[in-house]
mmCIF file of C-alpha atoms and ligand atoms in Angstrom:
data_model
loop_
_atom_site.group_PDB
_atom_site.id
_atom_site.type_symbol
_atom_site.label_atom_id
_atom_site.label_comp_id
_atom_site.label_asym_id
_atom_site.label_seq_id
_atom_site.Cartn_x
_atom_site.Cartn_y
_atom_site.Cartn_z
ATOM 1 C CA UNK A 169 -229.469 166.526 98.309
ATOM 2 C CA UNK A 170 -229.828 162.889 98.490
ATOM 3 C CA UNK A 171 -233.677 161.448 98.666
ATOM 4 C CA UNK A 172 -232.974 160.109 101.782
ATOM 5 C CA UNK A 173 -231.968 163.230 103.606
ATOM 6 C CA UNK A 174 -234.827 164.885 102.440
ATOM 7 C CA UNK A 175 -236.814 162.975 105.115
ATOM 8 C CA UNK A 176 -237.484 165.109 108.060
ATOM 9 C CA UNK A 177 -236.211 163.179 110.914
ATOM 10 C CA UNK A 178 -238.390 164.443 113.950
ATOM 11 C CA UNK A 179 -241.514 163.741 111.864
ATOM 12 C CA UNK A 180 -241.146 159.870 111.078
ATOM 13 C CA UNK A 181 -244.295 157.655 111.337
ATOM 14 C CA UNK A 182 -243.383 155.238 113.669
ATOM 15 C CA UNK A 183 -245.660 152.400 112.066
ATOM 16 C CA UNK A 184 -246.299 152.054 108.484
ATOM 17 C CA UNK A 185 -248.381 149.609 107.082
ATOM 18 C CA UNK A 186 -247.849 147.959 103.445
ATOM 19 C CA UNK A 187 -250.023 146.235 101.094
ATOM 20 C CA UNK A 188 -247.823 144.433 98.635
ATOM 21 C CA UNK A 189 -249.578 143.766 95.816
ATOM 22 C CA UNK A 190 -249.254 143.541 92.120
ATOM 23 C CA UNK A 191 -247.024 140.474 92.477
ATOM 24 C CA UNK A 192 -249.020 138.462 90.046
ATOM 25 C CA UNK A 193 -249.114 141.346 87.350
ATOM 26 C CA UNK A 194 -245.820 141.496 87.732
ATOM 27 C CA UNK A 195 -245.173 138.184 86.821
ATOM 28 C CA UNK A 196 -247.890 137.559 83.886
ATOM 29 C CA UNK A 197 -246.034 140.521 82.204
ATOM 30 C CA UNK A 198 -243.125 138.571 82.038
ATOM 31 C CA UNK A 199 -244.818 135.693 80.506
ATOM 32 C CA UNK A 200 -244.269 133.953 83.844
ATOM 33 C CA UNK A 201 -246.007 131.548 86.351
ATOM 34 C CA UNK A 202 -247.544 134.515 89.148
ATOM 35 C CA UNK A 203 -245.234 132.367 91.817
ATOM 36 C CA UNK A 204 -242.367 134.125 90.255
ATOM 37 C CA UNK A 205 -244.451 137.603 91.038
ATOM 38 C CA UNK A 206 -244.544 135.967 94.588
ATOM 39 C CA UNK A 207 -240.598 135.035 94.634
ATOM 40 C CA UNK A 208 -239.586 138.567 93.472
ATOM 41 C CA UNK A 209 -241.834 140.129 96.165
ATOM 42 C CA UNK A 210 -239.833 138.290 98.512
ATOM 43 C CA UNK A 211 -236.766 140.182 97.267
ATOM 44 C CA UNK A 212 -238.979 143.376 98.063
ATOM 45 C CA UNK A 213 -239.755 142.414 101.485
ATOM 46 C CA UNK A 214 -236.139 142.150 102.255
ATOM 47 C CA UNK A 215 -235.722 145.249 100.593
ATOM 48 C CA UNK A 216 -237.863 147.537 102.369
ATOM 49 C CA UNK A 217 -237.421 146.043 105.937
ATOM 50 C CA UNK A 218 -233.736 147.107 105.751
ATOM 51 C CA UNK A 219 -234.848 150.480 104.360
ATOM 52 C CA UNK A 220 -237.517 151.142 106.831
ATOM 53 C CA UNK A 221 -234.857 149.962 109.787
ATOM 54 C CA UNK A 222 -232.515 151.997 108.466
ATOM 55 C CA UNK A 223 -235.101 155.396 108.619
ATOM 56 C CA UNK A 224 -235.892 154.701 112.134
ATOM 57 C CA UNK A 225 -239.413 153.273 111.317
ATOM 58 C CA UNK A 226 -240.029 151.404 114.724
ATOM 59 C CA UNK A 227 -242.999 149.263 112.959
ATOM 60 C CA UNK A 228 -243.499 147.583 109.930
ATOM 61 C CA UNK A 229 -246.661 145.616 109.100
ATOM 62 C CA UNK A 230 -247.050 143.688 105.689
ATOM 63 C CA UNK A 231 -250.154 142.004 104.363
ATOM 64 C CA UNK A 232 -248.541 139.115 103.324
ATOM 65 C CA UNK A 233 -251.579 136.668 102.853
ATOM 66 C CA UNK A 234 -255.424 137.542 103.375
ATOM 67 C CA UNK A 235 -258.042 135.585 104.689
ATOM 68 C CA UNK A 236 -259.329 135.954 100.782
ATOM 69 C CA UNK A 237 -256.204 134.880 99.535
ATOM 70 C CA UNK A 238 -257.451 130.873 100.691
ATOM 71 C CA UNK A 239 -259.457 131.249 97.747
ATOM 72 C CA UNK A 240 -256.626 131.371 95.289
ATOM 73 C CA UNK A 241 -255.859 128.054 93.386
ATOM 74 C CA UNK A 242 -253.948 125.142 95.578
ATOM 75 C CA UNK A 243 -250.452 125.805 93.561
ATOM 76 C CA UNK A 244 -250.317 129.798 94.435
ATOM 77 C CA UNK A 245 -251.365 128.674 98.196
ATOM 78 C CA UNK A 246 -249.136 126.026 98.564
ATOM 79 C CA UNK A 247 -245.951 128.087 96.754
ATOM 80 C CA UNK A 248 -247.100 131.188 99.233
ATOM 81 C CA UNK A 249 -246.907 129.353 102.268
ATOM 82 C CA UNK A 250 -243.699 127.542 101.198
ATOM 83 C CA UNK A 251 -242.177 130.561 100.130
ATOM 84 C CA UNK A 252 -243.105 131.818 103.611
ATOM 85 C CA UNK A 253 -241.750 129.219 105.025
ATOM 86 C CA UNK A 254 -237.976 129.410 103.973
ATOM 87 C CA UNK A 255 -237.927 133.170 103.669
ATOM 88 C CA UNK A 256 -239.149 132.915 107.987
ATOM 89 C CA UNK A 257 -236.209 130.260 107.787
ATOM 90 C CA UNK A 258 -233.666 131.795 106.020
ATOM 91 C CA UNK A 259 -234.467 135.135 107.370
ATOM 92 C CA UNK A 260 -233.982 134.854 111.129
ATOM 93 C CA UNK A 261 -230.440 135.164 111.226
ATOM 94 C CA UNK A 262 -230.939 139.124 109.394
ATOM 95 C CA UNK A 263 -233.792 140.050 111.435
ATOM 96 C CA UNK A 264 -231.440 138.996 114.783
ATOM 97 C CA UNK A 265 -228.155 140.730 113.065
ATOM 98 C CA UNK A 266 -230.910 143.607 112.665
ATOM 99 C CA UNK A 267 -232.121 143.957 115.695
ATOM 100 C CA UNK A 268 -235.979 143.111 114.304
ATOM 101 C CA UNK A 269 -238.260 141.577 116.152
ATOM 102 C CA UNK A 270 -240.936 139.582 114.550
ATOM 103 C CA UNK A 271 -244.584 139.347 115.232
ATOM 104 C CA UNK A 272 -247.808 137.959 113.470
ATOM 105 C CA UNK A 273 -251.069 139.145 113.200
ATOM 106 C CA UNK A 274 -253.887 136.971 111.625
ATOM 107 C CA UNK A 275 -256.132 133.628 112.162
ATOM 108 C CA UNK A 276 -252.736 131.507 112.219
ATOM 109 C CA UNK A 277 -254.222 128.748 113.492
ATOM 110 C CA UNK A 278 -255.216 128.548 109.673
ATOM 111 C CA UNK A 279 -251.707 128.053 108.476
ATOM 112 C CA UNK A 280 -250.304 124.622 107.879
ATOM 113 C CA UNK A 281 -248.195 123.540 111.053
ATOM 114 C CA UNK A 282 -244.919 123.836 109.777
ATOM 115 C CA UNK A 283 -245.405 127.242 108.669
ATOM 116 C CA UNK A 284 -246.938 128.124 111.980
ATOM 117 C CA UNK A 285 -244.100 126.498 113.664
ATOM 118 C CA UNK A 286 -241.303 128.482 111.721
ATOM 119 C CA UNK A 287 -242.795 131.218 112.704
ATOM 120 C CA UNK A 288 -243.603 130.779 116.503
ATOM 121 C CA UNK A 289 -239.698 129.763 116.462
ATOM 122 C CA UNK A 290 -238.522 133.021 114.997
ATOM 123 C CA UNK A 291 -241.365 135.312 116.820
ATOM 124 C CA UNK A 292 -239.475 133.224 119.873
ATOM 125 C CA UNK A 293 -235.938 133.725 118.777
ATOM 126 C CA UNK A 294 -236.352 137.583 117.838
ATOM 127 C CA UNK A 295 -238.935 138.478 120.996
ATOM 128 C CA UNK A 296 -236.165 140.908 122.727
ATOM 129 C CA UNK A 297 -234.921 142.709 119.650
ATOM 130 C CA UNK A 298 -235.614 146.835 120.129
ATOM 131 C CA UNK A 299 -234.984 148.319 116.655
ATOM 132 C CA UNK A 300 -237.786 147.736 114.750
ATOM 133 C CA UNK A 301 -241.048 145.326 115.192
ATOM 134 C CA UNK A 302 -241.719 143.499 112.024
ATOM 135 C CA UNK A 303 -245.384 142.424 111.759
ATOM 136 C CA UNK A 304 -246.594 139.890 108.949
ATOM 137 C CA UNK A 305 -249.972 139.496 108.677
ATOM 138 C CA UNK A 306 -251.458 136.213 107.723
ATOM 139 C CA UNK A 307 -254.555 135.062 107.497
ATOM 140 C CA UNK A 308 -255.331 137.995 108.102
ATOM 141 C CA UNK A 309 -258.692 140.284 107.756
ATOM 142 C CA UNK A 310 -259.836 143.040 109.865
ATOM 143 C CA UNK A 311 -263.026 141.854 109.595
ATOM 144 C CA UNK A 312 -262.031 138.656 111.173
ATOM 145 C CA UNK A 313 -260.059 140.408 113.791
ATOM 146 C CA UNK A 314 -263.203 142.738 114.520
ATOM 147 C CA UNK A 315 -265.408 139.612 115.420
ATOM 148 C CA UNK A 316 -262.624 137.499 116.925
ATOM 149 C CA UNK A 317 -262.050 140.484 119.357
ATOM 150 C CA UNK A 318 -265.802 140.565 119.837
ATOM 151 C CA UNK A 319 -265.805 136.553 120.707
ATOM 152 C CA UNK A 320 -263.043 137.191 123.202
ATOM 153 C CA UNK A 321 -265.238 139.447 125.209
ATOM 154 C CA UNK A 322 -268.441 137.724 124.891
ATOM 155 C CA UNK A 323 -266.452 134.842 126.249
ATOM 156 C CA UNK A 324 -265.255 137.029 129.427
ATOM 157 C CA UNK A 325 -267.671 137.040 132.869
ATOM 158 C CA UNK A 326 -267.249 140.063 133.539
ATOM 159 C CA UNK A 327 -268.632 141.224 129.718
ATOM 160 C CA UNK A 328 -271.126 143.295 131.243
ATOM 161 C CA UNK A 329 -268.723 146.222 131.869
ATOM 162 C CA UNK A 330 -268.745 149.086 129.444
ATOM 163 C CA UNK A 331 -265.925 149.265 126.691
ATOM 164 C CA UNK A 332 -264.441 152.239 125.908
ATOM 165 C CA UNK A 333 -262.124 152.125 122.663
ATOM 166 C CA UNK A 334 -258.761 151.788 125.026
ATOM 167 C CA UNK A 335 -260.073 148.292 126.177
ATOM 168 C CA UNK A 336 -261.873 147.089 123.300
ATOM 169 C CA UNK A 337 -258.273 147.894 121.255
ATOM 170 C CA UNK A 338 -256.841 145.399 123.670
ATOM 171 C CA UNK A 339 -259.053 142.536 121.921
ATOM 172 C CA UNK A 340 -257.239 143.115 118.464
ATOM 173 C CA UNK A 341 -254.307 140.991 117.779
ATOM 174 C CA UNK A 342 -252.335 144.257 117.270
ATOM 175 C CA UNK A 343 -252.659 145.198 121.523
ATOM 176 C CA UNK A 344 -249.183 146.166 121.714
ATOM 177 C CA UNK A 345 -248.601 147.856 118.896
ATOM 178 C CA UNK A 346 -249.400 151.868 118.299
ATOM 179 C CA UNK A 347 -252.074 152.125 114.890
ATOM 180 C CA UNK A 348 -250.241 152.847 111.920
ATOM 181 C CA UNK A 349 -249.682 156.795 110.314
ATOM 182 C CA UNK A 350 -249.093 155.823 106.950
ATOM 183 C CA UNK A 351 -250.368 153.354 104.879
ATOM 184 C CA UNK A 352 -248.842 151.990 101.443
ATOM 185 C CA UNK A 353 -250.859 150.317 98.770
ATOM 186 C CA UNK A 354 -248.619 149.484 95.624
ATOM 187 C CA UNK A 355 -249.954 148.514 92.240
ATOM 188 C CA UNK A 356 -252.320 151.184 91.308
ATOM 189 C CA UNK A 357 -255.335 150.081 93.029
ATOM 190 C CA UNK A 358 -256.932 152.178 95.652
ATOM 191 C CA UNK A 359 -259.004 150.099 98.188
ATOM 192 C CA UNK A 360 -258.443 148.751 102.014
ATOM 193 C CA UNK A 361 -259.470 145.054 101.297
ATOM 194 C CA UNK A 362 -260.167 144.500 105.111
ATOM 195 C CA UNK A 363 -256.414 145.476 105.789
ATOM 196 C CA UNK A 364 -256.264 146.909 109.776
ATOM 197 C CA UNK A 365 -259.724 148.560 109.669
ATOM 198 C CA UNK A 366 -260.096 149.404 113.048
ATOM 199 C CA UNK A 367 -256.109 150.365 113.489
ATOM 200 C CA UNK A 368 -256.510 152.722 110.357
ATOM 201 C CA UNK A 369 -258.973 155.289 111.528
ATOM 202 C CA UNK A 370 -256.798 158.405 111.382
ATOM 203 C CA UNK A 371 -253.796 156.761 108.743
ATOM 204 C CA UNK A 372 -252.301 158.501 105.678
ATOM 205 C CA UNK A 373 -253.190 156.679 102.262
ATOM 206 C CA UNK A 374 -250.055 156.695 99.988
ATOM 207 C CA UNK A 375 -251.213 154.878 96.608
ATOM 208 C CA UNK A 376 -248.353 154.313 93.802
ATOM 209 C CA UNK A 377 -248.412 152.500 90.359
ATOM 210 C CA UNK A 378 -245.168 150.252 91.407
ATOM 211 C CA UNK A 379 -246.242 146.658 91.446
ATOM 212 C CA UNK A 380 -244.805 145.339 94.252
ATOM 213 C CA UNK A 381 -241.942 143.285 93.175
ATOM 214 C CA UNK A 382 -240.328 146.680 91.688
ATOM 215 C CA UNK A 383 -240.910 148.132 95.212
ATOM 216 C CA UNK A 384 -237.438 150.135 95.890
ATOM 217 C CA UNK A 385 -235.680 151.916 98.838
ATOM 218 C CA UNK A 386 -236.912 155.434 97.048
ATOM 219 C CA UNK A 387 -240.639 154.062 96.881
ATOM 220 C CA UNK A 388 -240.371 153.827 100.456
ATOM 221 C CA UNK A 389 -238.669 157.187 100.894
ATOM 222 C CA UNK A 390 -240.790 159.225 98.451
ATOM 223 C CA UNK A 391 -243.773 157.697 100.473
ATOM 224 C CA UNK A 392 -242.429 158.954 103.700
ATOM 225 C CA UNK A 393 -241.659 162.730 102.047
ATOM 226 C CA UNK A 394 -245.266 162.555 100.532
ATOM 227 C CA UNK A 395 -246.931 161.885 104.219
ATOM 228 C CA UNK A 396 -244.341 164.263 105.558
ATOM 229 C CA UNK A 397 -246.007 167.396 103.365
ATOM 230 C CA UNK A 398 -249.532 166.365 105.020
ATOM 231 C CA UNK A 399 -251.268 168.286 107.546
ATOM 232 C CA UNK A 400 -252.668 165.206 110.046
ATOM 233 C CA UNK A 401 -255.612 167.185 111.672
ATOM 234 C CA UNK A 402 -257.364 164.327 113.369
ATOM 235 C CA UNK A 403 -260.767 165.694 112.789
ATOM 236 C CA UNK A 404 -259.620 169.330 114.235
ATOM 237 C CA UNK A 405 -260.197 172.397 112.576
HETATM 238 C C1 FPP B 603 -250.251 140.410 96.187
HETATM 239 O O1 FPP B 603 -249.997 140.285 94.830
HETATM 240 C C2 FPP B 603 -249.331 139.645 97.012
HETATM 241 C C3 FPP B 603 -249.639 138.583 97.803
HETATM 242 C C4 FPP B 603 -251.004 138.013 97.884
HETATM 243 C C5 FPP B 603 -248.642 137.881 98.597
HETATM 244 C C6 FPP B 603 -247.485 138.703 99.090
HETATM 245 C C7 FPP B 603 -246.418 137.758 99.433
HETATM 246 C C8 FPP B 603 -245.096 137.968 99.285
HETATM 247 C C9 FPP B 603 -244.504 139.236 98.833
HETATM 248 C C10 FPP B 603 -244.169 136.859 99.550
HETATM 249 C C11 FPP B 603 -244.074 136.367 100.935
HETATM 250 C C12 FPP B 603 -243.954 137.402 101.964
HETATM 251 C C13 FPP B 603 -243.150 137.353 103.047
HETATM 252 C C14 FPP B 603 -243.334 138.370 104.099
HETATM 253 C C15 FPP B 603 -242.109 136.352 103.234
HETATM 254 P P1 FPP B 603 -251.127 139.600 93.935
HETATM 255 O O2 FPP B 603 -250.798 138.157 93.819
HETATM 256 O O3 FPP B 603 -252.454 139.930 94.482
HETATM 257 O O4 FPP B 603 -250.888 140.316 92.566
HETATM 258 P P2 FPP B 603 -251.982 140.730 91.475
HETATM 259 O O5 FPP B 603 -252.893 141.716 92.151
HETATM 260 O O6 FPP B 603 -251.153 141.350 90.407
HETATM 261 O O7 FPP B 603 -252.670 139.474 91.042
#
């Protein structure tokens, strides 16, 4: 039987949530520049949006840049937001053939304006698309989205009322979008690194060894069988 068909339709995750990393490894084993980790990872991204369309996933969120990844040196920002910027570019015209919309999570006011402009075009241009919901997140830290949430109500007259975890989840940049089931972490390392903290409360941890710019359509799939064999008892006996 082919991998794919192995996945148990009726028992999708409809939001998985993907940490690509490893790009630089990638790249520094090849004797190369990490940028060329970063270009290859773009090549992954493409990859695994069509796969995850293709499954039925209706969400996809990728941590595509973190609020520690300002820290990096000038040339890796710089190359990561213009890589960002013509893959957004070039892009467009797939996720609209696709039927993707595209949304952003993240302190994007950070980004440099024609990045942020690329993007508000295509979030824009894709906005009524029903197959999937593509989220990047950039400048992003669920840290940062905690307190920013936090800020929002402070700032609100009526702050006195009583949140319950329905209205304070209506804070956090992801509002209109259901928490994710499953989350992916590629290139061996096991941590969260202030990815979705509040949204991950009850998610599946899938951890593999594939740096990211090797990331195929079976990754994806044997990460969907893998959650598929786990019993999600959200804290029930
Ligand atoms: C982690 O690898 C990857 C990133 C910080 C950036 C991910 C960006 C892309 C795949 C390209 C742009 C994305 C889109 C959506 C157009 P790392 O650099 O931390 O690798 P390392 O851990 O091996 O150093």
């Amino acid at each position: 039987m082919a991998l794919i068909e192995q996945i148990e339709k009726e028992n999708l995750p409809k939001h998985i949530a993907i940490t690509m990393d490893g790009n630089g490894r990638w790249a520094e084993k090849k004797g190369k520049f990490r940028v060329f980790g970063h270009q290859n990872g773009v090549k992954a991204v493409r990859g695994t949006v069509e796969t995850a369309a293709e499954i039925g996933i209706k969400y996809l969120t990728l941590y595509a840049f973190s609020t520690e990844n300002w820290n990096r040196s000038e040339r890796e920002v710089n190359a990561l937001m213009s890589l960002l910027i013509s893959t957004i570019n070039k892009e467009t015209k797939t996720l609209m053939k696709n039927d993707i919309r595209l949304l952003a999570i993240g302190n994007l006011q950070q980004l440099p304006k024609k990045c942020l402009k690329e993007l508000e075009e295509a979030i824009e241009k894709t906005k009524n698309n029903k197959r999937m919901t593509l989220i990047l997140a950039l400048s992003y830290s669920g840290r940062w989205e905690i307190v920013n949430a936090v800020n929002k109500i402070l700032k609100e007259k009526n702050s006195k009322k009583e949140l319950t975890e329905e209205t304070f989840q209506q804070y956090l940049n992801t509002k209109s979008v259901p928490d994710p089931e499953l989350l992916i972490r590629t290139s061996g390392e096991k941590r969260i690194s202030n990815f979705l903290l509040w949204q991950i409360a009850y998610c599946e941890l899938y951890f593999t060894d594939t740096l990211w710019p090797d990331f195929r359509k079976e990754d994806l799939i044997n990460a969907i069988i893998d959650y598929q064999k786990r019993e999600r008892r959200f804290g029930k006996s």
